PDB file of C-alpha atoms in Angstrom:
ATOM      1  CA  ARG A 517       3.013   9.385 -13.707  1.00 87.00           C
ATOM      2  CA  TYR A 518       2.589   5.619 -13.884  1.00 88.00           C
ATOM      3  CA  ALA A 519      -0.448   5.952 -16.159  1.00 91.00           C
ATOM      4  CA  PHE A 520       1.773   7.913 -18.573  1.00 94.00           C
ATOM      5  CA  LEU A 521       4.578   5.335 -18.351  1.00 94.00           C
ATOM      6  CA  ARG A 522       2.175   2.442 -18.921  1.00 93.00           C
ATOM      7  CA  ARG A 523       0.747   4.161 -21.979  1.00 94.00           C
ATOM      8  CA  ILE A 524       4.244   4.712 -23.397  1.00 94.00           C
ATOM      9  CA  ARG A 525       5.146   1.081 -22.679  1.00 94.00           C
ATOM     10  CA  GLN A 526       2.104  -0.126 -24.598  1.00 93.00           C
ATOM     11  CA  GLU A 527       2.681   2.259 -27.495  1.00 94.00           C
ATOM     12  CA  SER A 528       6.354   1.314 -27.798  1.00 95.00           C
ATOM     13  CA  GLY A 529       5.886  -2.426 -27.262  1.00 93.00           C
ATOM     14  CA  ALA A 530       8.351  -2.405 -24.336  1.00 94.00           C
ATOM     15  CA  ARG A 531       8.311  -5.445 -22.048  1.00 92.00           C
ATOM     16  CA  ALA A 532       8.390  -3.488 -18.790  1.00 94.00           C
ATOM     17  CA  ILE A 533       8.936  -0.168 -17.063  1.00 95.00           C
ATOM     18  CA  ILE A 534      12.223   0.066 -15.144  1.00 95.00           C
ATOM     19  CA  THR A 535      12.636   2.513 -12.268  1.00 94.00           C
ATOM     20  CA  ALA A 536      15.622   3.416 -10.089  1.00 93.00           C
ATOM     21  CA  HIS A 537      13.892   2.953  -6.720  1.00 95.00           C
ATOM     22  CA  HIS A 538      16.486   1.852  -4.169  1.00 95.00           C
ATOM     23  CA  GLU A 539      16.538   0.394  -0.659  1.00 95.00           C
ATOM     24  CA  ASP A 540      16.118   3.761   1.043  1.00 95.00           C
ATOM     25  CA  ASP A 541      12.930   4.260  -0.992  1.00 94.00           C
ATOM     26  CA  VAL A 542      11.705   0.886   0.292  1.00 94.00           C
ATOM     27  CA  PHE A 543      12.354   1.965   3.886  1.00 95.00           C
ATOM     28  CA  GLU A 544      10.759   5.397   3.393  1.00 94.00           C
ATOM     29  CA  THR A 545       7.647   3.871   1.833  1.00 93.00           C
ATOM     30  CA  ALA A 546       7.333   1.290   4.611  1.00 92.00           C
ATOM     31  CA  ILE A 547       7.630   3.968   7.328  1.00 93.00           C
ATOM     32  CA  LEU A 548       5.164   6.267   5.533  1.00 91.00           C
ATOM     33  CA  ASN A 549       2.622   3.502   5.142  1.00 87.00           C
ATOM     34  CA  LEU A 550       2.963   2.503   8.783  1.00 86.00           C
ATOM     35  CA  LEU A 551       2.314   6.121   9.766  1.00 85.00           C
ATOM     36  CA  ARG A 552      -0.719   6.193   7.462  1.00 82.00           C
ATOM     37  CA  GLY A 553      -2.049   2.960   8.909  1.00 78.00           C
ATOM     38  CA  THR A 554      -2.002   0.876   5.725  1.00 78.00           C
ATOM     39  CA  GLY A 555      -0.934  -2.247   7.624  1.00 78.00           C
ATOM     40  CA  ARG A 556       0.877  -5.323   6.351  1.00 84.00           C
ATOM     41  CA  LYS A 557       0.309  -4.531   2.655  1.00 83.00           C
ATOM     42  CA  GLY A 558       1.819  -1.076   2.989  1.00 83.00           C
ATOM     43  CA  LEU A 559       4.901  -2.482   4.691  1.00 83.00           C
ATOM     44  CA  SER A 560       5.872  -4.317   1.503  1.00 82.00           C
ATOM     45  CA  SER A 561       4.178  -2.219  -1.175  1.00 83.00           C
ATOM     46  CA  LEU A 562       7.320  -1.166  -3.085  1.00 87.00           C
ATOM     47  CA  ARG A 563       8.385  -4.187  -5.110  1.00 88.00           C
ATOM     48  CA  SER A 564       8.953  -5.420  -8.643  1.00 90.00           C
ATOM     49  CA  THR A 565       6.247  -6.881 -10.870  1.00 88.00           C
ATOM     50  CA  GLU A 566       6.284  -8.285 -14.392  1.00 87.00           C
ATOM     51  CA  GLU A 567       5.161  -4.916 -15.714  1.00 90.00           C
ATOM     52  CA  LEU A 568       7.168  -2.678 -13.368  1.00 93.00           C
ATOM     53  CA  TYR A 569      10.755  -3.751 -12.666  1.00 95.00           C
ATOM     54  CA  ARG A 570      12.793  -2.194  -9.854  1.00 95.00           C
ATOM     55  CA  PRO A 571      16.263  -3.790  -9.941  1.00 96.00           C
ATOM     56  CA  LEU A 572      17.868  -1.594  -7.229  1.00 96.00           C
ATOM     57  CA  LEU A 573      15.526  -2.287  -4.315  1.00 95.00           C
ATOM     58  CA  GLU A 574      18.264  -4.007  -2.315  1.00 93.00           C
ATOM     59  CA  THR A 575      20.870  -1.303  -3.046  1.00 96.00           C
ATOM     60  CA  PRO A 576      21.264   1.502  -0.457  1.00 94.00           C
ATOM     61  CA  LYS A 577      21.183   5.049  -1.785  1.00 93.00           C
ATOM     62  CA  ALA A 578      24.669   5.666  -0.376  1.00 92.00           C
ATOM     63  CA  HIS A 579      26.064   2.926  -2.650  1.00 95.00           C
ATOM     64  CA  ILE A 580      24.485   4.566  -5.682  1.00 94.00           C
ATOM     65  CA  HIS A 581      25.979   7.914  -4.682  1.00 92.00           C
ATOM     66  CA  ALA A 582      29.394   6.295  -4.272  1.00 95.00           C
ATOM     67  CA  TYR A 583      29.147   4.665  -7.699  1.00 95.00           C
ATOM     68  CA  ALA A 584      28.200   7.995  -9.295  1.00 94.00           C
ATOM     69  CA  ARG A 585      31.173   9.779  -7.680  1.00 93.00           C
ATOM     70  CA  LYS A 586      33.601   7.008  -8.645  1.00 95.00           C
ATOM     71  CA  HIS A 587      32.562   7.132 -12.299  1.00 95.00           C
ATOM     72  CA  GLY A 588      32.199  10.908 -12.571  1.00 94.00           C
ATOM     73  CA  LEU A 589      28.430  10.842 -13.064  1.00 93.00           C
ATOM     74  CA  GLU A 590      26.551  14.071 -12.448  1.00 89.00           C
ATOM     75  CA  TRP A 591      23.885  13.751  -9.761  1.00 84.00           C
ATOM     76  CA  ARG A 592      20.656  15.653 -10.295  1.00 86.00           C
ATOM     77  CA  GLU A 593      18.506  16.379  -7.249  1.00 83.00           C
ATOM     78  CA  ASP A 594      14.941  17.687  -7.294  1.00 86.00           C
ATOM     79  CA  SER A 595      14.993  20.911  -5.245  1.00 85.00           C
ATOM     80  CA  THR A 596      11.708  19.985  -3.540  1.00 89.00           C
ATOM     81  CA  ASN A 597      13.409  16.965  -1.952  1.00 88.00           C
ATOM     82  CA  GLN A 598      14.721  19.252   0.794  1.00 89.00           C
ATOM     83  CA  ASN A 599      11.301  20.582   1.771  1.00 90.00           C
ATOM     84  CA  VAL A 600      10.401  18.800   5.020  1.00 90.00           C
ATOM     85  CA  GLU A 601       6.821  20.054   4.829  1.00 90.00           C
ATOM     86  CA  TYR A 602       6.297  16.981   2.658  1.00 91.00           C
ATOM     87  CA  LEU A 603       5.969  13.915   4.881  1.00 92.00           C
ATOM     88  CA  ARG A 604       8.157  11.724   2.667  1.00 92.00           C
ATOM     89  CA  ASN A 605      10.959  14.274   2.816  1.00 93.00           C
ATOM     90  CA  TYR A 606      10.616  14.480   6.596  1.00 94.00           C
ATOM     91  CA  VAL A 607      10.950  10.705   6.826  1.00 94.00           C
ATOM     92  CA  ARG A 608      13.930  10.776   4.456  1.00 93.00           C
ATOM     93  CA  LEU A 609      15.797  13.629   6.140  1.00 93.00           C
ATOM     94  CA  SER A 610      14.796  13.381   9.799  1.00 93.00           C
ATOM     95  CA  ILE A 611      13.803   9.795  10.585  1.00 94.00           C
ATOM     96  CA  LEU A 612      15.710   7.400   8.348  1.00 93.00           C
ATOM     97  CA  PRO A 613      19.153   8.956   9.075  1.00 93.00           C
ATOM     98  CA  ARG A 614      18.633   8.006  12.749  1.00 94.00           C
ATOM     99  CA  PHE A 615      18.560   4.313  11.830  1.00 94.00           C
ATOM    100  CA  ASP A 616      21.872   2.653  12.610  1.00 94.00           C
ATOM    101  CA  PRO A 617      22.893  -0.500  10.663  1.00 93.00           C
ATOM    102  CA  ALA A 618      21.136  -2.758  13.185  1.00 96.00           C
ATOM    103  CA  ALA A 619      17.884  -0.807  12.874  1.00 94.00           C
ATOM    104  CA  ARG A 620      18.073  -0.868   9.083  1.00 94.00           C
ATOM    105  CA  GLN A 621      18.622  -4.622   9.178  1.00 95.00           C
ATOM    106  CA  ARG A 622      15.643  -5.085  11.492  1.00 94.00           C
ATOM    107  CA  LEU A 623      13.391  -3.041   9.208  1.00 93.00           C
ATOM    108  CA  ARG A 624      14.718  -5.001   6.227  1.00 93.00           C
ATOM    109  CA  GLU A 625      13.772  -8.257   7.953  1.00 94.00           C
ATOM    110  CA  LEU A 626      10.282  -6.990   8.789  1.00 91.00           C
ATOM    111  CA  ILE A 627       9.669  -5.983   5.183  1.00 92.00           C
ATOM    112  CA  ARG A 628      10.891  -9.338   3.884  1.00 92.00           C
ATOM    113  CA  ALA A 629       8.681 -11.170   6.372  1.00 92.00           C
ATOM    114  CA  ALA A 630       5.669  -9.186   5.148  1.00 89.00           C
ATOM    115  CA  GLN A 631       6.576  -9.932   1.539  1.00 89.00           C
ATOM    116  CA  ALA A 632       6.795 -13.633   2.320  1.00 90.00           C
ATOM    117  CA  GLY A 633       3.598 -13.838   4.355  1.00 92.00           C
ATOM    118  CA  ASN A 634       1.282 -11.566   2.385  1.00 90.00           C
ATOM    119  CA  PRO A 635       0.608 -13.934  -0.545  1.00 91.00           C
ATOM    120  CA  GLU A 636      -0.591 -16.692   1.791  1.00 93.00           C
ATOM    121  CA  ILE A 637      -2.789 -14.290   3.772  1.00 93.00           C
ATOM    122  CA  ASP A 638      -4.164 -12.798   0.554  1.00 93.00           C
ATOM    123  CA  GLY A 639      -4.973 -16.277  -0.721  1.00 95.00           C
ATOM    124  CA  LEU A 640      -6.895 -17.143   2.436  1.00 95.00           C
ATOM    125  CA  LEU A 641      -8.840 -13.889   2.264  1.00 95.00           C
ATOM    126  CA  ALA A 642      -9.645 -14.428  -1.415  1.00 94.00           C
ATOM    127  CA  GLY A 643     -10.948 -17.900  -0.596  1.00 95.00           C
ATOM    128  CA  GLN A 644     -13.300 -16.465   2.014  1.00 95.00           C
ATOM    129  CA  LEU A 645     -14.538 -13.791  -0.389  1.00 95.00           C
ATOM    130  CA  GLN A 646     -15.245 -16.381  -3.079  1.00 94.00           C
ATOM    131  CA  MET A 647     -17.776 -18.009  -0.750  1.00 94.00           C
ATOM    132  CA  GLN A 648     -19.769 -14.805  -0.373  1.00 94.00           C
ATOM    133  CA  PRO A 649     -23.114 -14.161  -2.114  1.00 91.00           C
ATOM    134  CA  GLY A 650     -21.522 -11.853  -4.700  1.00 89.00           C
ATOM    135  CA  SER A 651     -18.428  -9.822  -5.493  1.00 90.00           C
ATOM    136  CA  ASP A 652     -20.135  -6.707  -4.098  1.00 93.00           C
ATOM    137  CA  GLU A 653     -21.883  -8.433  -1.170  1.00 96.00           C
ATOM    138  CA  LEU A 654     -20.902 -10.008   2.157  1.00 97.00           C
ATOM    139  CA  ASP A 655     -22.938 -12.246   4.438  1.00 97.00           C
ATOM    140  CA  ARG A 656     -23.390  -9.942   7.427  1.00 97.00           C
ATOM    141  CA  GLN A 657     -24.050 -12.631  10.022  1.00 96.00           C
ATOM    142  CA  TRP A 658     -20.866 -14.430   8.988  1.00 97.00           C
ATOM    143  CA  PHE A 659     -18.984 -11.118   9.101  1.00 97.00           C
ATOM    144  CA  ILE A 660     -20.267 -10.255  12.595  1.00 97.00           C
ATOM    145  CA  MET A 661     -18.907 -13.537  13.957  1.00 97.00           C
ATOM    146  CA  LEU A 662     -15.374 -12.905  12.666  1.00 97.00           C
ATOM    147  CA  PRO A 663     -12.677 -11.725  15.109  1.00 96.00           C
ATOM    148  CA  HIS A 664     -12.352  -7.967  14.711  1.00 95.00           C
ATOM    149  CA  ALA A 665      -8.835  -8.033  13.246  1.00 93.00           C
ATOM    150  CA  VAL A 666      -9.858 -10.688  10.706  1.00 95.00           C
ATOM    151  CA  ALA A 667     -12.989  -8.748   9.784  1.00 96.00           C
ATOM    152  CA  ARG A 668     -10.853  -5.666   9.154  1.00 95.00           C
ATOM    153  CA  GLU A 669      -8.623  -7.672   6.785  1.00 95.00           C
ATOM    154  CA  ILE A 670     -11.727  -8.971   5.003  1.00 96.00           C
ATOM    155  CA  VAL A 671     -12.943  -5.402   4.459  1.00 96.00           C
ATOM    156  CA  ALA A 672      -9.545  -4.406   3.025  1.00 93.00           C
ATOM    157  CA  ALA A 673      -9.469  -7.409   0.679  1.00 94.00           C
ATOM    158  CA  TRP A 674     -13.088  -6.771  -0.363  1.00 95.00           C
ATOM    159  CA  LEU A 675     -12.347  -3.144  -1.253  1.00 94.00           C
ATOM    160  CA  ARG A 676      -9.176  -4.052  -3.147  1.00 92.00           C
ATOM    161  CA  ARG A 677     -11.006  -6.750  -5.121  1.00 91.00           C
ATOM    162  CA  LEU A 678     -13.447  -4.106  -6.341  1.00 89.00           C
ATOM    163  CA  GLY A 679     -10.648  -1.724  -7.315  1.00 88.00           C
ATOM    164  CA  ILE A 680     -10.808   0.570  -4.287  1.00 90.00           C
ATOM    165  CA  ALA A 681      -7.347   1.260  -2.883  1.00 83.00           C
ATOM    166  CA  ASP A 682      -7.604   4.743  -1.359  1.00 81.00           C
ATOM    167  CA  PHE A 683      -8.168   3.731   2.259  1.00 86.00           C
ATOM    168  CA  ASP A 684      -6.245   3.650   5.520  1.00 86.00           C
ATOM    169  CA  ARG A 685      -6.570   1.882   8.860  1.00 88.00           C
ATOM    170  CA  ARG A 686      -9.014   4.476  10.235  1.00 90.00           C
ATOM    171  CA  LEU A 687     -11.415   3.885   7.352  1.00 93.00           C
ATOM    172  CA  LEU A 688     -11.111   0.106   7.709  1.00 94.00           C
ATOM    173  CA  GLU A 689     -11.803   0.402  11.438  1.00 95.00           C
ATOM    174  CA  ARG A 690     -14.835   2.601  10.844  1.00 95.00           C
ATOM    175  CA  VAL A 691     -16.295   0.315   8.165  1.00 96.00           C
ATOM    176  CA  THR A 692     -15.649  -2.847  10.197  1.00 97.00           C
ATOM    177  CA  THR A 693     -17.283  -1.433  13.326  1.00 97.00           C
ATOM    178  CA  ALA A 694     -20.251  -0.051  11.396  1.00 96.00           C
ATOM    179  CA  ALA A 695     -20.762  -3.299   9.490  1.00 96.00           C
ATOM    180  CA  LYS A 696     -20.981  -5.166  12.781  1.00 96.00           C
ATOM    181  CA  THR A 697     -23.091  -2.683  14.766  1.00 96.00           C
ATOM    182  CA  TYR A 698     -25.197  -0.426  12.518  1.00 96.00           C
ATOM    183  CA  ALA A 699     -28.937  -0.913  12.284  1.00 96.00           C
ATOM    184  CA  PRO A 700     -30.246  -2.239   8.952  1.00 96.00           C
ATOM    185  CA  GLY A 701     -30.788   0.551   6.448  1.00 95.00           C
ATOM    186  CA  LYS A 702     -27.770   2.583   7.512  1.00 96.00           C
ATOM    187  CA  ARG A 703     -24.840   3.222   5.205  1.00 94.00           C
ATOM    188  CA  VAL A 704     -21.099   3.778   5.563  1.00 94.00           C
ATOM    189  CA  ASP A 705     -19.244   6.189   3.291  1.00 93.00           C
ATOM    190  CA  ILE A 706     -16.114   4.765   1.659  1.00 94.00           C
ATOM    191  CA  ASN A 707     -15.161   7.665  -0.606  1.00 91.00           C
ATOM    192  CA  ARG A 708     -16.820  10.025  -3.062  1.00 89.00           C
ATOM    193  CA  ARG A 709     -17.900   7.150  -5.283  1.00 91.00           C
ATOM    194  CA  TRP A 710     -18.747   4.244  -2.981  1.00 94.00           C
ATOM    195  CA  VAL A 711     -20.801   3.426   0.110  1.00 95.00           C
ATOM    196  CA  VAL A 712     -21.539   0.244   2.045  1.00 96.00           C
ATOM    197  CA  LEU A 713     -25.238  -0.409   2.620  1.00 96.00           C
ATOM    198  CA  VAL A 714     -25.890  -2.281   5.854  1.00 97.00           C
ATOM    199  CA  GLY A 715     -28.743  -4.762   5.714  1.00 96.00           C
ATOM    200  CA  LYS A 716     -30.029  -7.245   8.226  1.00 95.00           C
ATOM    201  CA  ASP A 717     -28.281 -10.183   6.570  1.00 96.00           C
ATOM    202  CA  GLU A 718     -25.966  -8.598   4.019  1.00 96.00           C
ATOM    203  CA  LEU A 719     -23.427  -5.842   3.428  1.00 97.00           C
ATOM    204  CA  ARG A 720     -23.434  -4.387  -0.071  1.00 96.00           C
ATOM    205  CA  LEU A 721     -20.870  -2.116  -1.695  1.00 94.00           C
ATOM    206  CA  VAL A 722     -22.648   0.184  -4.140  1.00 92.00           C
ATOM    207  CA  PRO A 723     -21.950   3.393  -6.085  1.00 91.00           C
ATOM    208  CA  ARG A 724     -23.364   6.568  -4.606  1.00 86.00           C
TER     209      ARG A 724
END
């Protein structure tokens, strides 16, 4: 979907893509990502960028509904939105409605805290990666000495820097543990395209 929208934006010379994502979408995405184990980045993943503008992220869905009713606007609902076999729909229909105003405010504060803190953490991680032997290589002895939680963040930042985003906390945990404990010559599968080769003194991310 976004690949199509980006292509249309480029072809039309538009400055940005604008979506109608609202505050409930922010909450749903944060809860989904927490369930999937995506960590601090997933908690604040739905946001605006220069290319993709989301002006309604602080507007609750109920306010949008009220505006539509007041101005006689016809609301169109995708029929699949009621199918709770989809995890997002289950979160939307069964979990989020249980949040009272205080709980919504608490979740809002947690998301804003993640948004505020992530750039600084990302900068620190990027600085550490810049000191490594190469973009696709980590100093294994340095990595082994890192606290486990920090090492896991390093792995996540390393994968993202190389364009790999399809991972969750379980994969990060597996890669971090293997990178610290595997015998030289072993490898760790990342996905269908990438593996980490474990050496005595280095960790290398290579295509299969």
